Amino acid sequence: MNRNPDRDTLFSPFRLGPITLRNRFIRAGANEGMVLDSAPTRALLEHHRSMAAGGVGLTTVAYGAVAKVGRTLPNQVWMRAEILPDLKALADAVHAEGGAISYQLTHGGSFVTSVKVEGPTMSASGGFNKAGFMRGNLRQRAMTRADMDLVIGQFVAAAELCAQAGFDAVEIHMGHGYLLNQFISPLSNKRRDEYGGSAENRARFPAEVLRRVKEKVGQRMAVLAKINVADGVPGGATVDDAIVTARLLQQAGADLLVLSGGRNIESGWFMFGSNFDMDEMKKVLKGSWLTGLMMKAAQFGTPKVSFREMYFLEYSRRIRAAVDVPLGYLGGARSLANAEQAVAEGFDALVMARPLIHDPKLIDKFRRGETAVSGCTNCNRCIPYIYHPAGTMCVLNPPNDPALNRVRAAG
């Protein structure tokens, strides 16, 4: 029987920093909406347990805000010592199924769409805050060196908390318009000091964050970063900027870079490779007129985009050719053939979210030869469910049990 070397690579153990994954499939961080009292719920535990039971090597828990003011939505985890039992329960559940677990650490900065923050929000630059004005966060201020030191300390403390809870990795989110991306992207960064101007200067602070996290936990945990291959809109960061960012993060000690793209406000269609289903959004957000209005405003001027597989591949190839750091391919992988192509082109891991939300058992089905293609239809109707009381789900599946989202993970 002829063996497929790329398939063998996908399903072989993968050394990631100080840890070893059972394979090269990673469940991407994507907001789950499974939070109670800013702590993980039993729904979140079961969601990621199912990912591990279904065969992924590493599952990524989305959006752990490193500070209370770093939340974008009220139903997001705020990383603090009080939730350590919930974090431990989450890690233990994934480990019991043979998988590894990562927490995505994030600070929203000025991207605070559903939480009122006292005073101007922090960002790379000051001025009007278009992301937060509907919630009364009208102004943003340019971070000082003291602010940067504070935020670095918050990322380090959050990573240490994850290590105490038994997590295998942390992923520092530097894309999609959140705080660290507000430094990287010229759409947000108008600074004239050593943290603004050139692509190297704009990536300087995010690289500092990763370096400090790596120094604190890098002997015990893998330290990943999620970056944009491009912002996808005129005036935004380009793939050439992404190459500079990737090189700086390689120097800072990143164990793997997850290559995403787009910004939540300016180019969500670029991030997902297709348009949102606004009818499903209206259905889920019924009664939440303000959030619905914000989502509708974000769609103004959005181009019509048809989904295509591997939609970030051309950008990601450029980055692969420019750096030696391990890279995780993300963006439109829907089949075993897509995964094999990614490995054949030199990517070290295959990262996906929507196909695994549709079918958490997909990786084991790939491995056993039961299927070679995901049943995900790329409809994006799962996205609005981060606002639903039961949390994110695929609309092609039975609905989630809302009761699981009303009890904390360690409850």
Coordinates of C-alpha atoms in Angstrom, one line a residue:
M1 CA 0.0 0.0 0.0
N2 CA 1.4 3.4 -0.9
R3 CA 1.8 5.7 2.0
N4 CA 1.1 9.4 1.9
P5 CA 4.1 11.2 3.6
D6 CA 2.1 14.4 4.1
R7 CA -0.7 12.5 5.8
D8 CA 1.8 10.6 7.9
T9 CA 3.3 14.0 9.0
L10 CA -0.2 15.4 9.9
F11 CA -0.9 12.5 12.3
S12 CA 2.5 12.1 13.8
P13 CA 3.6 13.7 17.1
F14 CA 4.7 17.3 16.7
R15 CA 7.2 19.1 19.0
L16 CA 5.9 22.5 19.8
G17 CA 8.3 24.4 22.1
P18 CA 8.6 22.4 25.3
I19 CA 5.5 20.2 24.6
T20 CA 4.6 17.5 22.2
L21 CA 1.3 17.3 20.4
R22 CA -0.2 14.0 19.2
N23 CA -0.7 15.5 15.8
R24 CA -0.6 18.7 13.8
F25 CA -4.3 19.7 13.9
I26 CA -5.1 22.8 16.0
R27 CA -8.6 24.0 16.9
A28 CA -8.4 27.7 16.3
G29 CA -9.3 30.2 18.9
A30 CA -12.8 31.5 18.1
N31 CA -15.2 33.2 20.6
E32 CA -17.4 30.6 22.2
G33 CA -19.7 32.8 24.3
M34 CA -19.6 30.2 27.0
V35 CA -18.9 32.3 30.1
L36 CA -20.6 33.0 33.4
D37 CA -19.3 35.7 35.8
S38 CA -16.3 36.2 33.5
A39 CA -15.3 32.6 34.2
P40 CA -15.4 29.4 32.0
T41 CA -18.7 27.5 32.1
R42 CA -19.4 23.8 31.9
A43 CA -20.5 24.4 28.3
L44 CA -17.0 25.7 27.5
L45 CA -15.5 22.7 29.2
E46 CA -17.6 20.3 27.2
H47 CA -17.0 22.2 24.0
H48 CA -13.2 21.8 24.3
R49 CA -13.4 18.3 25.8
S50 CA -15.3 17.3 22.6
M51 CA -12.5 18.8 20.5
A52 CA -9.9 16.6 22.3
A53 CA -12.1 13.5 22.2
G54 CA -12.5 14.1 18.4
G55 CA -8.8 14.0 17.8
V56 CA -7.3 17.5 17.6
G57 CA -3.8 17.8 18.9
L58 CA -4.3 21.2 20.5
T59 CA -7.6 23.0 21.2
T60 CA -7.5 26.8 21.8
V61 CA -9.8 28.5 24.2
A62 CA -10.7 31.9 22.8
Y63 CA -10.4 35.3 24.3
G64 CA -9.0 35.3 27.8
A65 CA -8.9 39.0 28.6
V66 CA -5.7 39.8 30.5
A67 CA -7.5 42.6 32.4
K68 CA -11.1 43.4 33.2
V69 CA -11.0 46.5 30.9
G70 CA -9.5 44.2 28.2
R71 CA -12.9 42.5 27.5
T72 CA -14.7 43.3 24.2
L73 CA -17.9 41.6 25.3
P74 CA -19.3 41.1 28.8
N75 CA -19.5 37.3 28.2
Q76 CA -15.7 36.9 28.0
V77 CA -13.3 35.4 30.5
W78 CA -11.2 37.8 32.6
M79 CA -8.0 36.1 33.7
R80 CA -7.6 36.3 37.5
A81 CA -6.7 34.0 40.4
E82 CA -10.4 33.6 41.4
I83 CA -11.1 31.5 38.3
L84 CA -8.1 29.1 38.8
P85 CA -10.4 26.1 39.7
D86 CA -12.4 26.7 36.5
L87 CA -9.3 26.8 34.4
K88 CA -8.0 23.6 36.0
A89 CA -11.3 21.8 35.3
L90 CA -11.1 22.9 31.7
A91 CA -7.5 21.7 31.3
D92 CA -8.1 18.4 33.1
A93 CA -11.1 17.6 30.9
V94 CA -9.0 18.1 27.7
H95 CA -6.1 16.1 29.1
A96 CA -8.4 13.3 30.0
E97 CA -9.2 12.9 26.3
G98 CA -5.6 12.9 25.3
G99 CA -5.4 16.4 23.9
A100 CA -3.5 19.5 24.7
I101 CA -5.0 22.9 25.5
S102 CA -4.0 26.5 24.9
Y103 CA -5.6 29.7 26.1
Q104 CA -5.8 32.7 23.8
L105 CA -4.7 35.8 25.7
T106 CA -6.1 39.1 24.6
H107 CA -6.6 42.7 25.4
G108 CA -9.2 44.6 23.5
G109 CA -7.7 48.1 23.9
S110 CA -10.0 50.5 22.2
F111 CA -12.0 47.6 20.6
V112 CA -14.6 47.5 23.3
T113 CA -18.0 47.1 21.6
S114 CA -20.2 45.9 24.4
V115 CA -18.7 47.0 27.7
K116 CA -18.5 50.5 29.0
V117 CA -15.0 51.5 30.2
E118 CA -14.4 54.4 32.5
G119 CA -12.4 57.0 30.8
P120 CA -10.7 56.8 27.4
T121 CA -9.8 53.3 26.3
M122 CA -6.1 52.5 25.7
S123 CA -4.8 52.1 22.2
A124 CA -1.7 52.8 20.1
S125 CA -2.9 56.3 19.3
G126 CA -5.5 58.7 20.7
G127 CA -8.6 60.2 19.2
F128 CA -12.2 59.1 18.3
N129 CA -13.0 55.5 19.1
K130 CA -15.1 54.2 16.2
A131 CA -15.2 50.7 17.7
G132 CA -16.6 51.7 21.1
F133 CA -18.7 54.9 20.5
M134 CA -22.1 53.2 20.5
R135 CA -21.3 51.9 24.1
G136 CA -20.2 55.3 25.2
N137 CA -16.5 54.7 24.8
L138 CA -16.1 57.7 22.7
R139 CA -12.4 58.4 23.1
Q140 CA -9.2 56.5 23.1
R141 CA -5.8 57.6 24.4
A142 CA -2.3 56.7 23.2
M143 CA -0.6 54.4 25.6
T144 CA 2.4 55.6 27.6
R145 CA 5.4 53.6 28.5
A146 CA 3.9 53.0 31.9
D147 CA 0.7 51.7 30.2
M148 CA 2.8 49.3 28.1
D149 CA 4.6 48.0 31.2
L150 CA 1.3 47.5 32.9
V151 CA -0.2 45.5 30.0
I152 CA 3.0 43.5 29.6
G153 CA 2.7 42.5 33.3
Q154 CA -1.0 41.6 32.7
F155 CA -0.1 39.3 29.8
V156 CA 2.7 37.7 31.9
A157 CA 0.4 37.2 34.9
A158 CA -2.3 35.7 32.7
A159 CA 0.2 33.2 31.2
E160 CA 1.4 32.2 34.6
L161 CA -2.2 31.6 35.8
C162 CA -2.6 29.3 32.8
A163 CA 0.6 27.5 33.7
Q164 CA -0.7 27.0 37.2
A165 CA -4.0 25.6 35.8
G166 CA -2.1 23.0 33.8
F167 CA -2.5 24.5 30.3
D168 CA 0.0 23.4 27.7
A169 CA 0.2 26.6 25.8
V170 CA -0.9 30.2 25.5
E171 CA -1.6 32.1 22.3
I172 CA -1.1 35.8 22.3
H173 CA -3.6 37.5 20.0
M174 CA -2.0 40.1 17.8
G175 CA -4.6 40.2 15.0
H176 CA -8.2 41.2 14.2
G177 CA -8.0 44.8 15.6
Y178 CA -7.4 44.0 19.3
L179 CA -4.9 46.0 21.3
L180 CA -1.6 44.5 20.1
N181 CA -2.9 44.6 16.5
Q182 CA -3.7 48.3 17.1
F183 CA 0.0 48.8 17.3
I184 CA 0.9 46.6 14.3
S185 CA -1.8 48.1 11.9
P186 CA -1.3 51.5 10.4
L187 CA -5.1 51.8 10.5
S188 CA -4.8 52.4 14.2
N189 CA -1.1 53.3 14.8
K190 CA -0.4 57.0 14.1
R191 CA 2.5 57.3 16.6
R192 CA 5.6 59.2 15.9
D193 CA 7.9 57.6 18.5
E194 CA 9.8 54.3 18.4
Y195 CA 6.5 52.4 18.4
G196 CA 5.1 54.0 15.3
G197 CA 5.9 54.6 11.7
S198 CA 7.8 51.7 10.2
A199 CA 6.5 48.1 10.2
E200 CA 9.4 47.2 12.6
N201 CA 8.5 50.0 15.0
R202 CA 4.8 49.1 15.0
A203 CA 5.5 45.5 15.9
R204 CA 8.0 46.4 18.6
F205 CA 5.5 46.5 21.5
P206 CA 3.8 43.2 20.6
A207 CA 7.2 41.5 20.3
E208 CA 8.1 42.8 23.8
V209 CA 4.9 41.2 25.2
L210 CA 5.7 37.9 23.7
R211 CA 9.4 38.0 24.8
R212 CA 8.4 38.7 28.4
V213 CA 5.7 35.9 28.4
K214 CA 8.3 33.5 26.9
E215 CA 10.8 34.4 29.6
K216 CA 8.2 33.7 32.3
V217 CA 6.6 30.5 31.1
G218 CA 8.5 29.3 28.1
Q219 CA 10.2 26.4 29.8
R220 CA 6.8 25.0 30.8
M221 CA 4.5 26.0 28.0
A222 CA 4.5 26.7 24.3
V223 CA 4.0 30.4 23.5
L224 CA 2.2 31.1 20.3
A225 CA 1.0 34.3 18.6
K226 CA -1.9 34.9 16.2
I227 CA -1.0 37.5 13.6
N228 CA -2.7 38.9 10.5
V229 CA -1.3 38.0 7.1
A230 CA -2.8 41.3 6.0
D231 CA -5.6 43.6 7.1
G232 CA -7.3 43.2 3.8
V233 CA -8.3 46.9 3.2
P234 CA -6.5 49.9 1.8
G235 CA -4.3 51.7 4.3
G236 CA -4.0 48.6 6.5
A237 CA -1.1 46.3 7.2
T238 CA 0.1 44.3 4.2
V239 CA 1.8 40.9 3.8
D240 CA 5.1 42.8 3.7
D241 CA 4.3 44.2 7.2
A242 CA 3.3 40.7 8.3
I243 CA 6.7 39.4 7.3
V244 CA 8.4 42.0 9.4
T245 CA 6.1 41.1 12.4
A246 CA 6.9 37.4 11.9
R247 CA 10.6 38.0 11.9
L248 CA 10.4 40.1 15.1
L249 CA 8.3 37.4 16.8
Q250 CA 10.7 34.7 15.7
Q251 CA 13.5 36.7 17.4
A252 CA 11.4 37.1 20.5
G253 CA 11.1 33.3 20.8
A254 CA 7.6 32.4 19.4
D255 CA 7.1 28.7 19.2
L256 CA 4.5 29.0 16.5
L257 CA 2.7 31.7 14.6
V258 CA -1.0 31.2 13.7
L259 CA -1.6 33.1 10.4
S260 CA -5.0 34.7 10.3
G261 CA -6.1 38.0 8.7
G262 CA -8.6 40.8 8.7
R263 CA -10.0 43.2 11.3
N264 CA -13.3 42.9 13.1
I265 CA -14.5 46.4 12.2
E266 CA -13.0 47.0 8.8
S267 CA -12.7 43.6 7.1
G268 CA -14.6 40.8 8.8
W269 CA -15.4 39.4 5.4
F270 CA -11.6 39.1 4.7
M271 CA -11.1 37.3 8.0
F272 CA -13.8 34.7 7.3
G273 CA -13.3 34.5 3.5
S274 CA -17.0 35.1 3.0
N275 CA -19.8 37.4 4.1
F276 CA -21.8 37.1 7.3
D277 CA -25.4 35.9 7.3
M278 CA -27.2 39.0 8.5
D279 CA -30.6 37.3 8.7
E280 CA -29.1 34.8 11.3
M281 CA -27.5 37.7 13.1
K282 CA -30.8 39.5 13.4
K283 CA -32.5 36.3 14.7
V284 CA -29.9 35.7 17.4
L285 CA -29.7 39.4 18.4
K286 CA -33.4 40.0 18.6
G287 CA -34.0 42.3 21.5
S288 CA -30.4 43.6 21.5
W289 CA -30.9 46.5 19.2
L290 CA -27.7 48.3 19.9
T291 CA -25.4 45.3 19.2
G292 CA -27.5 44.6 16.1
L293 CA -27.1 48.2 14.9
M294 CA -23.4 48.0 15.4
M295 CA -23.2 44.8 13.4
K296 CA -25.2 46.4 10.6
A297 CA -23.0 49.4 10.6
A298 CA -19.9 47.2 10.3
Q299 CA -21.4 45.7 7.1
F300 CA -21.7 49.1 5.4
G301 CA -19.7 49.1 2.1
T302 CA -18.7 45.4 2.5
P303 CA -17.9 43.7 -0.8
K304 CA -19.7 40.5 -1.8
V305 CA -17.2 37.7 -1.2
S306 CA -17.7 34.0 -2.2
F307 CA -15.9 31.4 -0.1
R308 CA -12.9 29.6 -1.6
E309 CA -10.8 27.0 0.0
M310 CA -7.4 28.0 1.4
Y311 CA -8.2 31.7 0.9
F312 CA -5.1 32.9 2.8
L313 CA -2.6 30.6 1.1
E314 CA -1.0 33.2 -1.2
Y315 CA -0.3 35.5 1.7
S316 CA 0.9 32.7 3.9
R317 CA 3.3 31.3 1.3
R318 CA 5.1 34.7 1.3
I319 CA 5.5 34.6 5.1
R320 CA 6.6 30.9 4.9
A321 CA 9.4 31.8 2.5
A322 CA 10.6 34.7 4.7
V323 CA 10.9 33.1 8.2
D324 CA 12.1 30.0 9.9
V325 CA 9.7 30.1 12.8
P326 CA 7.0 27.3 12.8
L327 CA 3.8 28.5 11.2
G328 CA 0.2 27.3 11.5
Y329 CA -1.9 27.6 8.3
L330 CA -5.4 29.0 8.9
G331 CA -8.0 30.1 6.4
G332 CA -10.4 28.0 4.4
A333 CA -9.1 24.5 5.0
R334 CA -12.1 22.2 4.6
S335 CA -10.6 18.8 3.7
L336 CA -7.8 16.3 4.4
A337 CA -6.4 17.3 1.0
N338 CA -6.2 20.9 2.1
A339 CA -4.3 19.8 5.3
E340 CA -1.9 17.7 3.3
Q341 CA -1.3 20.6 0.9
A342 CA -0.5 22.9 3.9
V343 CA 2.1 20.4 5.2
A344 CA 3.5 19.8 1.7
E345 CA 4.1 23.6 1.4
G346 CA 6.0 23.8 4.6
F347 CA 3.5 24.8 7.2
D348 CA 3.9 23.1 10.5
A349 CA 0.3 22.8 11.6
L350 CA -3.2 23.0 10.2
V351 CA -5.5 25.4 12.2
M352 CA -9.3 25.5 11.8
A353 CA -12.4 26.5 13.7
R354 CA -15.7 26.4 11.7
P355 CA -15.2 22.8 10.4
L356 CA -14.6 21.6 14.0
I357 CA -17.6 23.6 15.4
H358 CA -19.6 21.7 12.8
D359 CA -18.1 18.3 13.7
P360 CA -15.7 18.0 16.7
K361 CA -15.0 14.4 15.5
L362 CA -13.6 15.5 12.2
I363 CA -9.9 14.8 12.8
D364 CA -10.6 11.3 14.0
K365 CA -12.7 10.8 10.9
F366 CA -9.9 12.0 8.7
R367 CA -7.5 9.7 10.5
R368 CA -9.7 6.6 10.2
G369 CA -10.6 7.4 6.6
E370 CA -14.3 7.8 7.3
T371 CA -14.4 11.1 5.5
A372 CA -12.0 13.4 3.6
V373 CA -14.1 16.5 3.5
S374 CA -15.8 18.6 6.2
G375 CA -19.6 19.0 6.2
C376 CA -19.2 22.7 7.0
T377 CA -21.1 24.7 4.4
N378 CA -19.2 28.0 5.1
C379 CA -22.5 29.7 5.8
N380 CA -21.0 31.7 8.8
R381 CA -24.3 31.2 10.6
C382 CA -22.3 29.9 13.6
I383 CA -20.8 33.4 14.2
P384 CA -23.8 35.1 15.7
Y385 CA -24.1 32.4 18.4
I386 CA -21.3 33.9 20.4
Y387 CA -24.1 36.3 21.5
H388 CA -26.5 33.5 22.3
P389 CA -27.2 32.3 25.9
A390 CA -26.2 28.8 25.0
G391 CA -23.0 29.8 23.2
T392 CA -21.6 29.1 19.7
M393 CA -22.9 26.3 17.6
C394 CA -23.4 25.0 14.1
V395 CA -27.0 25.6 12.9
L396 CA -26.9 22.2 11.1
N397 CA -26.5 20.5 14.5
P398 CA -29.0 20.1 17.4
P399 CA -29.0 23.2 19.6
N400 CA -26.7 23.5 22.6
D401 CA -28.0 22.8 26.1
P402 CA -28.3 26.3 27.7
A403 CA -28.2 24.8 31.2
L404 CA -24.5 24.0 30.7
N405 CA -23.8 27.7 30.2
R406 CA -25.4 28.6 33.5
V407 CA -22.9 26.8 35.7
R408 CA -19.2 27.4 36.1
A409 CA -16.7 24.8 34.8
A410 CA -15.7 23.8 38.4
G411 CA -19.2 24.0 39.6

